C-alpha cells in the first residue's frame, strides 16, 4: 500500500473582506497524498486552491485543522522549517543573479560548500535540459526557460513535496503542452510528490495521478482522472470537468440541461434516480446509433478544439444540447437533421449540489 507523505485534516481558513465580515475560503478540507504521487487541485478562480497550497507551504496558517508531513505535525512551523518548496506562476527569479546562482541560492542558505553547490547546479541544469545556460541572467531567457530554472531551484534541495501554483499559466498553448510532458517526466524521474494547481481541466487530466476538484472552499471529489471524468460524484464536478449534459430532476420528469437551457423530457427508466444524471457530450450518439432515449435534432454549429469536433444541436422545440467527436471530418453538416440519444450505461448518477 502506498505510503502517505502528506495528511490534511479539517483544514479551515477564514479571511476578513472589505466590509470586515468573515468569509470562509476553506471548509474542513481532508486529503491524504501518497509518496511520489502527482496530485492536482483543480477549480475555478476563487475556489480556495491557492490558499490551501499556501497553508501547506507555511505562507498561511489555518484557523482549524492540521498539516502532517511524513508523520510530523508542521501546522505551526515556519516555511523554512518545512521540507517543501514552491514554484510560482511568475517564476520569482532573482533578476540580478545568473541562472546558476538562482539555482544555488537554497544550497547557499544551507551552507553547502562551493564544490558541492557547483556539482548540484550542473546536475539540475542537465535535468531541466538547460546545459550551458548557467551564466545567463533571467532577462536573457524565454518564458519556458525561466520556468525550468524556477523548477530547478525548487528541487535542488530534494524537498519531500513540491508545490506548483499554476506554473504554466503564463506560457502559450504549444509551450504549455510541451512543459506538461516535461514536468510529468521530471516528477516520475525524481520520485518527488507534486501538488499542482490549475483551473485547466485538460492539464489536470493529462498530468495527474489523482485530481481534487474544489468548489467554494470544499473538495467536491478526489479521484483518478478517469473517475473524475467518467464517474463524477456531484453535478458541479460533472459540469466543470469536460463537456456535460446534465439530466436533473424537475417535478415528475427530468430535464436535459446545457448552459441553463432546459428540455422537458419524460425518461421513465431514469425515474429510479433521485438525483441528477450526467451524460458526457462524447457519449451523445448521432444518427441511427441511439440508446434508450432519443429524439430528432438539427445541427446548428460545428466547431473544433485541437483534434476534437464539437456539435451544437437543436431539438424540434429549439432547445439545445452538445455532442463531441474525435476527428474533424464528420459527415453531418450545419442545417442537416439527425437523431441524438445516449446509452443507458453512459448515464452516471451524480449528487445535485445546485450548480
CSV table of C-alpha atoms in Angstrom, one decimal:
chain,number,residue,atom,x,y,z
A,1,UNK,CA,0.0,0.0,0.0
A,2,UNK,CA,1.4,3.5,-0.9
A,3,UNK,CA,2.9,5.4,2.0
A,4,UNK,CA,1.1,8.6,3.0
A,5,UNK,CA,3.5,11.6,2.9
A,6,UNK,CA,1.1,14.5,3.5
A,7,UNK,CA,-2.1,14.5,5.5
A,8,UNK,CA,-4.5,17.4,5.7
A,9,UNK,CA,-7.2,17.1,8.3
A,10,UNK,CA,-10.1,19.5,8.8
A,11,UNK,CA,-8.3,22.5,7.2
A,12,UNK,CA,-10.5,25.6,7.6
A,13,UNK,CA,-9.4,29.2,6.7
A,14,UNK,CA,-11.3,32.4,7.2
A,15,UNK,CA,-10.5,35.9,5.9
A,16,UNK,CA,-11.9,39.4,6.6
A,17,UNK,CA,-13.4,41.0,3.5
A,18,UNK,CA,-13.5,44.8,2.7
A,19,UNK,CA,-16.6,45.2,4.9
A,20,UNK,CA,-14.8,43.5,7.8
A,21,UNK,CA,-17.1,40.5,7.7
A,22,UNK,CA,-15.7,37.0,8.0
A,23,UNK,CA,-15.5,34.9,4.8
A,24,UNK,CA,-14.7,31.2,4.9
A,25,UNK,CA,-12.5,30.3,2.0
A,26,UNK,CA,-11.7,26.7,3.1
A,27,UNK,CA,-14.1,24.4,4.9
A,28,UNK,CA,-13.0,21.2,6.6
A,29,UNK,CA,-10.5,20.0,3.9
A,30,UNK,CA,-9.4,16.4,4.3
A,31,UNK,CA,-6.9,15.0,1.9
A,32,UNK,CA,-4.2,12.2,2.1
A,33,UNK,CA,-1.4,12.3,-0.5
A,34,UNK,CA,0.9,9.4,-1.2
A,35,UNK,CA,4.7,9.4,-1.6
A,36,UNK,CA,5.7,10.0,-5.2
A,37,UNK,CA,2.2,11.0,-6.3
A,38,UNK,CA,1.2,13.7,-8.7
A,39,UNK,CA,-1.9,15.4,-7.3
A,40,UNK,CA,-3.7,18.3,-8.9
A,41,UNK,CA,-6.1,20.7,-7.2
A,42,UNK,CA,-8.5,21.7,-9.9
A,43,UNK,CA,-11.0,24.5,-9.6
A,44,UNK,CA,-12.2,27.9,-10.8
A,45,UNK,CA,-10.6,31.1,-9.6
A,46,UNK,CA,-11.5,31.9,-6.0
A,47,UNK,CA,-12.3,28.3,-5.0
A,48,UNK,CA,-9.6,28.2,-2.4
A,49,UNK,CA,-6.9,26.0,-4.1
A,50,UNK,CA,-4.1,28.6,-3.8
A,51,UNK,CA,-4.9,29.3,-0.2
A,52,UNK,CA,-4.7,25.6,0.5
A,53,UNK,CA,-1.3,25.4,-1.2
A,54,UNK,CA,0.0,28.3,0.8
A,55,UNK,CA,-1.1,26.6,4.0
A,56,UNK,CA,0.9,23.6,3.1
A,57,UNK,CA,3.9,25.8,2.4
A,58,UNK,CA,3.5,27.7,5.6
A,59,UNK,CA,2.8,31.0,3.9
A,60,UNK,CA,-0.7,31.0,5.5
A,61,UNK,CA,-1.9,29.3,8.7
A,62,UNK,CA,-5.3,27.5,9.1
A,63,UNK,CA,-7.9,28.6,11.6
A,64,UNK,CA,-8.6,25.0,12.2
A,65,UNK,CA,-7.1,21.6,11.1
A,66,UNK,CA,-3.7,20.1,10.9
A,67,UNK,CA,-0.9,19.6,8.3
A,68,UNK,CA,1.1,16.4,8.8
A,69,UNK,CA,4.2,15.8,6.7
A,70,UNK,CA,5.8,12.4,7.0
A,71,UNK,CA,4.1,11.9,10.3
A,72,UNK,CA,5.3,15.2,11.7
A,73,UNK,CA,2.8,18.0,12.6
A,74,UNK,CA,4.1,21.1,10.7
A,75,UNK,CA,0.9,23.2,11.0
A,76,UNK,CA,2.6,25.9,13.0
A,77,UNK,CA,6.1,25.7,11.6
A,78,UNK,CA,7.8,28.5,9.7
A,79,UNK,CA,8.1,27.9,5.9
A,80,UNK,CA,11.9,27.4,6.1
A,81,UNK,CA,11.5,24.6,8.6
A,82,UNK,CA,9.3,22.6,6.3
A,83,UNK,CA,10.8,20.2,3.7
A,84,UNK,CA,8.6,21.6,0.9
A,85,UNK,CA,9.3,24.0,-1.9
A,86,UNK,CA,7.0,26.1,-4.1
A,87,UNK,CA,7.1,27.1,-7.8
A,88,UNK,CA,5.2,30.3,-8.6
A,89,UNK,CA,3.4,31.3,-11.8
A,90,UNK,CA,5.6,34.4,-12.1
A,91,UNK,CA,8.8,32.4,-11.7
A,92,UNK,CA,10.1,34.7,-8.8
A,93,UNK,CA,13.7,34.5,-10.1
A,94,UNK,CA,16.3,37.0,-8.8
A,95,UNK,CA,16.9,39.3,-11.8
A,96,UNK,CA,20.4,40.3,-10.7
A,97,UNK,CA,21.6,36.7,-10.3
A,98,UNK,CA,22.7,34.3,-13.0
A,99,UNK,CA,20.8,31.1,-13.7
A,100,UNK,CA,23.4,29.1,-11.8
A,101,UNK,CA,23.3,31.5,-8.8
A,102,UNK,CA,19.5,31.4,-8.8
A,103,UNK,CA,19.5,27.6,-8.6
A,104,UNK,CA,22.3,27.5,-6.0
A,105,UNK,CA,20.6,30.0,-3.7
A,106,UNK,CA,18.9,27.4,-1.5
A,107,UNK,CA,22.1,25.4,-1.2
A,108,UNK,CA,24.0,28.5,-0.2
A,109,UNK,CA,21.5,29.2,2.6
A,110,UNK,CA,22.1,25.7,3.8
A,111,UNK,CA,25.8,26.4,3.8
A,112,UNK,CA,26.6,23.7,1.3
A,113,UNK,CA,30.3,24.1,0.2
A,114,UNK,CA,31.1,25.6,-3.2
A,115,UNK,CA,32.3,22.4,-4.9
A,116,UNK,CA,29.1,20.5,-4.0
A,117,UNK,CA,27.0,23.5,-5.0
A,118,UNK,CA,28.6,23.7,-8.4
A,119,UNK,CA,28.1,20.0,-8.9
A,120,UNK,CA,24.4,20.1,-7.8
A,121,UNK,CA,23.7,23.1,-10.1
A,122,UNK,CA,25.2,21.3,-13.1
A,123,UNK,CA,23.0,18.2,-12.3
A,124,UNK,CA,19.9,20.4,-12.1
A,125,UNK,CA,20.8,22.2,-15.4
A,126,UNK,CA,21.1,18.8,-17.1
A,127,UNK,CA,17.9,17.6,-15.5
A,128,UNK,CA,15.9,20.5,-16.9
A,129,UNK,CA,17.8,20.5,-20.2
A,130,UNK,CA,19.5,23.9,-19.8
A,131,UNK,CA,23.1,22.8,-20.0
A,132,UNK,CA,25.3,25.8,-20.9
A,133,UNK,CA,22.8,28.4,-19.6
A,134,UNK,CA,24.3,28.8,-16.1
A,135,UNK,CA,26.0,32.1,-16.8
A,136,UNK,CA,22.9,33.8,-18.3
A,137,UNK,CA,20.6,36.2,-16.4
A,138,UNK,CA,16.8,35.7,-16.3
A,139,UNK,CA,16.3,38.6,-18.8
A,140,UNK,CA,18.1,36.5,-21.5
A,141,UNK,CA,15.7,33.6,-21.1
A,142,UNK,CA,12.4,32.7,-22.7
A,143,UNK,CA,9.3,32.0,-20.6
A,144,UNK,CA,9.8,28.3,-20.8
A,145,UNK,CA,13.4,28.5,-19.9
A,146,UNK,CA,12.6,30.7,-16.9
A,147,UNK,CA,10.1,28.2,-15.7
A,148,UNK,CA,12.7,25.4,-15.9
A,149,UNK,CA,15.1,27.5,-13.8
A,150,UNK,CA,12.4,28.1,-11.2
A,151,UNK,CA,11.7,24.3,-11.1
A,152,UNK,CA,15.4,23.5,-10.8
A,153,UNK,CA,15.8,26.0,-8.0
A,154,UNK,CA,12.8,24.4,-6.2
A,155,UNK,CA,14.1,20.8,-6.4
A,156,UNK,CA,17.8,21.3,-5.8
A,157,UNK,CA,17.4,20.7,-2.1
A,158,UNK,CA,15.4,17.5,-2.6
A,159,UNK,CA,12.1,18.6,-1.0
A,160,UNK,CA,9.7,15.9,0.1
A,161,UNK,CA,6.8,17.8,-1.6
A,162,UNK,CA,7.0,20.3,-4.5
A,163,UNK,CA,4.1,22.8,-4.7
A,164,UNK,CA,3.3,24.3,-8.1
A,165,UNK,CA,0.9,27.2,-8.3
A,166,UNK,CA,-0.3,27.4,-11.9
A,167,UNK,CA,3.3,27.3,-13.1
A,168,UNK,CA,2.4,27.1,-16.8
A,169,UNK,CA,-0.3,29.7,-16.9
A,170,UNK,CA,1.9,32.4,-18.5
A,171,UNK,CA,3.0,30.2,-21.4
A,172,UNK,CA,1.5,29.9,-24.8
A,173,UNK,CA,-0.6,26.8,-25.6
A,174,UNK,CA,2.1,24.9,-27.6
A,175,UNK,CA,4.8,25.5,-25.0
A,176,UNK,CA,2.4,24.8,-22.1
A,177,UNK,CA,1.6,21.3,-23.5
A,178,UNK,CA,5.3,20.7,-24.0
A,179,UNK,CA,6.1,21.7,-20.4
A,180,UNK,CA,3.2,19.4,-19.2
A,181,UNK,CA,5.0,16.4,-20.6
A,182,UNK,CA,8.4,17.6,-19.3
A,183,UNK,CA,7.0,18.2,-15.8
A,184,UNK,CA,5.4,14.7,-15.7
A,185,UNK,CA,8.6,13.1,-16.9
A,186,UNK,CA,10.7,15.0,-14.3
A,187,UNK,CA,8.3,14.1,-11.5
A,188,UNK,CA,8.5,10.4,-12.3
A,189,UNK,CA,12.3,10.5,-12.6
A,190,UNK,CA,12.7,12.3,-9.3
A,191,UNK,CA,10.0,10.5,-7.4
A,192,UNK,CA,9.1,13.7,-5.6
A,193,UNK,CA,5.5,14.3,-4.6
A,194,UNK,CA,4.0,17.0,-6.7
A,195,UNK,CA,0.9,19.1,-5.7
A,196,UNK,CA,-0.1,21.1,-8.7
A,197,UNK,CA,-2.7,23.8,-9.0
A,198,UNK,CA,-4.6,24.7,-12.2
A,199,UNK,CA,-8.0,25.7,-13.5
A,200,UNK,CA,-7.4,23.9,-16.8
A,201,UNK,CA,-9.3,20.6,-16.9
A,202,UNK,CA,-7.3,19.2,-19.8
A,203,UNK,CA,-4.0,20.0,-18.0
A,204,UNK,CA,-5.2,18.2,-14.8
A,205,UNK,CA,-6.4,15.1,-16.7
A,206,UNK,CA,-3.1,14.9,-18.8
A,207,UNK,CA,-0.7,15.2,-15.9
A,208,UNK,CA,-2.3,13.8,-12.7
A,209,UNK,CA,-2.3,10.5,-10.8
A,210,UNK,CA,-5.3,12.0,-8.9
A,211,UNK,CA,-7.4,15.1,-9.1
A,212,UNK,CA,-9.1,17.0,-6.3
A,213,UNK,CA,-11.9,19.2,-7.7
A,214,UNK,CA,-12.6,22.2,-5.5
A,215,UNK,CA,-15.6,24.4,-5.3
A,216,UNK,CA,-16.2,27.3,-2.9
A,217,UNK,CA,-13.6,26.1,-0.4
A,218,UNK,CA,-14.8,22.4,-0.4
A,219,UNK,CA,-13.2,19.3,-2.0
A,220,UNK,CA,-16.1,18.0,-4.1
A,221,UNK,CA,-14.3,14.9,-5.3
A,222,UNK,CA,-10.9,13.3,-5.2
A,223,UNK,CA,-10.1,10.5,-7.7
A,224,UNK,CA,-8.2,9.4,-10.8
A,225,UNK,CA,-8.7,11.4,-14.0
A,226,UNK,CA,-10.9,8.5,-15.2
A,227,UNK,CA,-13.0,8.5,-12.1
A,228,UNK,CA,-13.5,12.3,-12.1
A,229,UNK,CA,-14.3,12.5,-15.8
A,230,UNK,CA,-16.5,9.4,-16.2
A,231,UNK,CA,-17.9,9.0,-12.7
A,232,UNK,CA,-18.4,12.5,-11.2
A,233,UNK,CA,-20.0,12.4,-7.8
A,234,UNK,CA,-21.6,15.9,-8.0
A,235,UNK,CA,-23.3,18.0,-10.7
A,236,UNK,CA,-20.5,20.6,-10.2
A,237,UNK,CA,-17.8,18.1,-11.0
A,238,UNK,CA,-19.8,16.8,-14.0
A,239,UNK,CA,-20.2,20.3,-15.3
A,240,UNK,CA,-16.7,21.6,-14.6
A,241,UNK,CA,-14.6,18.7,-15.9
A,242,UNK,CA,-15.3,18.3,-19.6
A,243,UNK,CA,-18.5,18.8,-21.5
A,244,UNK,CA,-21.5,17.6,-19.6
A,245,UNK,CA,-25.2,17.4,-20.4
A,246,UNK,CA,-27.0,17.1,-17.1
A,247,UNK,CA,-30.3,15.3,-16.5
A,248,UNK,CA,-31.8,16.9,-13.5
A,249,UNK,CA,-34.9,16.1,-11.5
A,250,UNK,CA,-37.7,18.6,-12.3
A,251,UNK,CA,-41.0,17.6,-10.8
A,252,UNK,CA,-42.1,14.2,-12.3
A,253,UNK,CA,-39.8,14.5,-15.3
A,254,UNK,CA,-36.2,15.0,-16.0
A,255,UNK,CA,-34.7,18.0,-17.9
A,256,UNK,CA,-31.7,17.8,-20.2
A,257,UNK,CA,-29.7,20.9,-19.2
A,258,UNK,CA,-26.9,22.5,-21.1
A,259,UNK,CA,-25.9,26.0,-20.0
A,260,UNK,CA,-29.2,26.7,-18.4
A,261,UNK,CA,-31.3,25.6,-21.4
A,262,UNK,CA,-33.9,23.1,-20.4
A,263,UNK,CA,-35.7,20.4,-22.4
A,264,UNK,CA,-38.6,18.7,-20.7
A,265,UNK,CA,-38.2,15.0,-21.5
A,266,UNK,CA,-40.1,12.2,-19.8
A,267,UNK,CA,-37.5,9.5,-19.0
A,268,UNK,CA,-39.2,6.6,-17.3
A,269,UNK,CA,-36.2,4.4,-17.0
A,270,UNK,CA,-34.4,7.2,-15.0
A,271,UNK,CA,-37.2,7.7,-12.5
A,272,UNK,CA,-35.5,5.4,-10.1
A,273,UNK,CA,-32.7,8.1,-9.7
A,274,UNK,CA,-33.4,10.6,-7.0
A,275,UNK,CA,-30.6,12.9,-8.1
A,276,UNK,CA,-29.1,14.3,-11.3
A,277,UNK,CA,-27.7,12.2,-14.1
A,278,UNK,CA,-24.6,13.2,-16.1
A,279,UNK,CA,-24.2,12.3,-19.8
A,280,UNK,CA,-20.9,13.4,-21.4
A,281,UNK,CA,-21.0,15.2,-24.7
A,282,UNK,CA,-18.7,12.5,-26.0
A,283,UNK,CA,-21.4,9.9,-25.1
A,284,UNK,CA,-24.2,11.5,-27.1
A,285,UNK,CA,-24.9,9.2,-30.1
A,286,UNK,CA,-25.8,10.5,-33.5
A,287,UNK,CA,-27.8,9.3,-36.5
A,288,UNK,CA,-29.1,5.7,-36.1
A,289,UNK,CA,-26.8,4.7,-33.2
A,290,UNK,CA,-29.1,5.7,-30.4
A,291,UNK,CA,-29.8,4.4,-26.9
A,292,UNK,CA,-32.8,4.2,-24.7
A,293,UNK,CA,-33.6,8.0,-25.0
A,294,UNK,CA,-33.6,9.5,-28.5
A,295,UNK,CA,-35.1,12.5,-30.4
A,296,UNK,CA,-34.6,14.3,-33.6
A,297,UNK,CA,-32.3,17.3,-33.9
A,298,UNK,CA,-30.7,19.7,-36.4
A,299,UNK,CA,-27.0,20.7,-36.5
A,300,UNK,CA,-26.6,24.4,-35.5
A,301,UNK,CA,-22.9,24.7,-35.3
A,302,UNK,CA,-19.6,22.7,-35.9
A,303,UNK,CA,-16.5,23.9,-34.0
A,304,UNK,CA,-13.1,22.4,-33.4
A,305,UNK,CA,-10.7,22.2,-30.4
A,306,UNK,CA,-7.5,20.5,-31.3
A,307,UNK,CA,-8.4,17.2,-32.8
A,308,UNK,CA,-12.0,17.2,-31.4
A,309,UNK,CA,-15.1,18.2,-33.2
A,310,UNK,CA,-18.0,19.7,-31.2
A,311,UNK,CA,-21.6,19.8,-32.5
A,312,UNK,CA,-24.3,22.1,-31.1
A,313,UNK,CA,-27.7,20.6,-31.9
A,314,UNK,CA,-31.2,21.9,-31.6
A,315,UNK,CA,-34.1,19.6,-30.9
A,316,UNK,CA,-37.5,20.1,-32.5
A,317,UNK,CA,-38.7,22.6,-30.0
A,318,UNK,CA,-35.5,24.7,-30.4
A,319,UNK,CA,-33.7,23.5,-27.2
A,320,UNK,CA,-30.0,22.8,-27.5
A,321,UNK,CA,-27.5,20.0,-26.5
A,322,UNK,CA,-23.9,19.3,-27.4
A,323,UNK,CA,-22.1,16.3,-28.7
A,324,UNK,CA,-18.4,15.8,-29.4
A,325,UNK,CA,-16.3,13.5,-31.5
A,326,UNK,CA,-12.6,13.0,-32.1
A,327,UNK,CA,-11.5,13.9,-35.6
A,328,UNK,CA,-12.6,16.9,-37.7
A,329,UNK,CA,-14.1,15.1,-40.7
A,330,UNK,CA,-17.7,14.1,-39.9
A,331,UNK,CA,-20.4,13.8,-42.5
A,332,UNK,CA,-23.1,15.9,-40.7
A,333,UNK,CA,-23.2,19.5,-41.9
A,334,UNK,CA,-24.8,22.6,-40.4
A,335,UNK,CA,-28.5,22.5,-41.2
A,336,UNK,CA,-28.8,18.8,-41.5
A,337,UNK,CA,-31.1,16.6,-39.4
A,338,UNK,CA,-30.1,13.7,-37.3
A,339,UNK,CA,-31.2,11.6,-34.3
A,340,UNK,CA,-29.5,12.1,-30.9
A,341,UNK,CA,-29.5,9.7,-28.0
A,342,UNK,CA,-27.5,8.0,-25.3
A,343,UNK,CA,-27.0,4.6,-24.0
A,344,UNK,CA,-28.2,3.6,-20.5
A,345,UNK,CA,-24.8,2.6,-19.2
A,346,UNK,CA,-23.4,6.1,-20.1
A,347,UNK,CA,-25.9,7.9,-17.8
A,348,UNK,CA,-24.0,8.5,-14.5
A,349,UNK,CA,-25.8,9.3,-11.2
A,350,UNK,CA,-24.5,12.4,-9.5
A,351,UNK,CA,-25.5,14.4,-6.4
A,352,UNK,CA,-27.3,17.6,-7.2
A,353,UNK,CA,-25.5,20.4,-5.5
A,354,UNK,CA,-27.5,23.2,-7.1
A,355,UNK,CA,-24.9,24.0,-9.7
